[in-house]
XYZ file of C-alpha atoms in Angstrom:
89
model
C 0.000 0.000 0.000
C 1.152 3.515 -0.966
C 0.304 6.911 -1.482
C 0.602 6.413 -5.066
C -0.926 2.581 -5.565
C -4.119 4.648 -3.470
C -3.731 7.314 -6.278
C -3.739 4.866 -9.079
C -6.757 2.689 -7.852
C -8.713 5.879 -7.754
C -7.635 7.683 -10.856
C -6.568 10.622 -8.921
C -3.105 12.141 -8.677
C -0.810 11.473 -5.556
C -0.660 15.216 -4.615
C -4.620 15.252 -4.831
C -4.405 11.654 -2.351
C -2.031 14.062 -0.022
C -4.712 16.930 -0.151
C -7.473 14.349 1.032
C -5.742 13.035 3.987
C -4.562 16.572 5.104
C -7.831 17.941 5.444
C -8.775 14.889 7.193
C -6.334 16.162 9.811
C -3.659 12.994 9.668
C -1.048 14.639 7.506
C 0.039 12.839 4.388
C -1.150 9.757 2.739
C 2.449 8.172 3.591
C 2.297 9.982 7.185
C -0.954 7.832 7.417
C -0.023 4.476 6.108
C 3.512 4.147 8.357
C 1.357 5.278 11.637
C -1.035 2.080 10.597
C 1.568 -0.070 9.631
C 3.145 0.820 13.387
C -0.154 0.313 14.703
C -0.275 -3.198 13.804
C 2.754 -4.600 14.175
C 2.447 -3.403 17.820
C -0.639 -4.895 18.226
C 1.317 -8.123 16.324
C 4.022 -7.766 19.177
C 2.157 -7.780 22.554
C -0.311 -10.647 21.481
C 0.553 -13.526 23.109
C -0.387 -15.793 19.213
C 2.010 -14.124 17.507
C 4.890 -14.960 20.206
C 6.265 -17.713 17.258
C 6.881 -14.800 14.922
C 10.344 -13.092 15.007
C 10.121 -9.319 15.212
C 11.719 -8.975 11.706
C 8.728 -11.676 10.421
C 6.147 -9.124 11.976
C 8.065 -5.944 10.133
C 7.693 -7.918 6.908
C 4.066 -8.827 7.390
C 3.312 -4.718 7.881
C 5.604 -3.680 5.143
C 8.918 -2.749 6.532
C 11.380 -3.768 4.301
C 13.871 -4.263 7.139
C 14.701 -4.413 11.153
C 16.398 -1.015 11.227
C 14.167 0.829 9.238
C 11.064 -0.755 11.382
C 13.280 -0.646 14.345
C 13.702 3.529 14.083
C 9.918 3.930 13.025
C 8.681 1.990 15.612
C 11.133 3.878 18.353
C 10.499 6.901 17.147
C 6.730 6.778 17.256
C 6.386 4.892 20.682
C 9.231 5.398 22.475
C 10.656 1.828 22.765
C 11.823 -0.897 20.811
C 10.019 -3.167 19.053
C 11.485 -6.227 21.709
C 10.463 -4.638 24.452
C 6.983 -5.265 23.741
C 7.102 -8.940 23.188
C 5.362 -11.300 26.035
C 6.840 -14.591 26.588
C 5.364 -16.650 29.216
């Protein structure tokens, strides 16, 4: 998913995709789609199900091409590392 695969499926430009998701008050499409992608892998890396999948597995599954880059995103937006979230019994 991408600012620009939204664009396409629409038949809109990617500026004009930007325009829509500023006025909905979340900043740009791509602003919006990494914030989600965060969203879920952190919801990926405190359930308990998902304990058999590696960190880098659940950066994959949301997009993140690899550990660092999903390792400064995810720091960066909640303050802690992807590992410390994970819950092993």
């Amino acid at each position: 998913l991408s600012p620009s695969s939204i664009a396409e499926a629409f038949g809109m430009s990617r500026r004009y995709v930007d325009i829509i998701f500023s006025r909905m008050g979340g900043g740009s499409a791509s602003r919006f789609i990494l914030h989600e992608r965060l969203a879920c892998a952190r919801l990926d890396l405190i359930n308990s199900q998902r304990n058999r999948l590696t960190v880098l597995e659940i950066a994959y599954r949301w997009g993140f091409e690899d550990a660092s880059t999903f390792h400064r995103a995810f720091r960066a937006h909640y303050g802690e590392t992807p590992g410390s979230l994970r819950k092993f019994d």
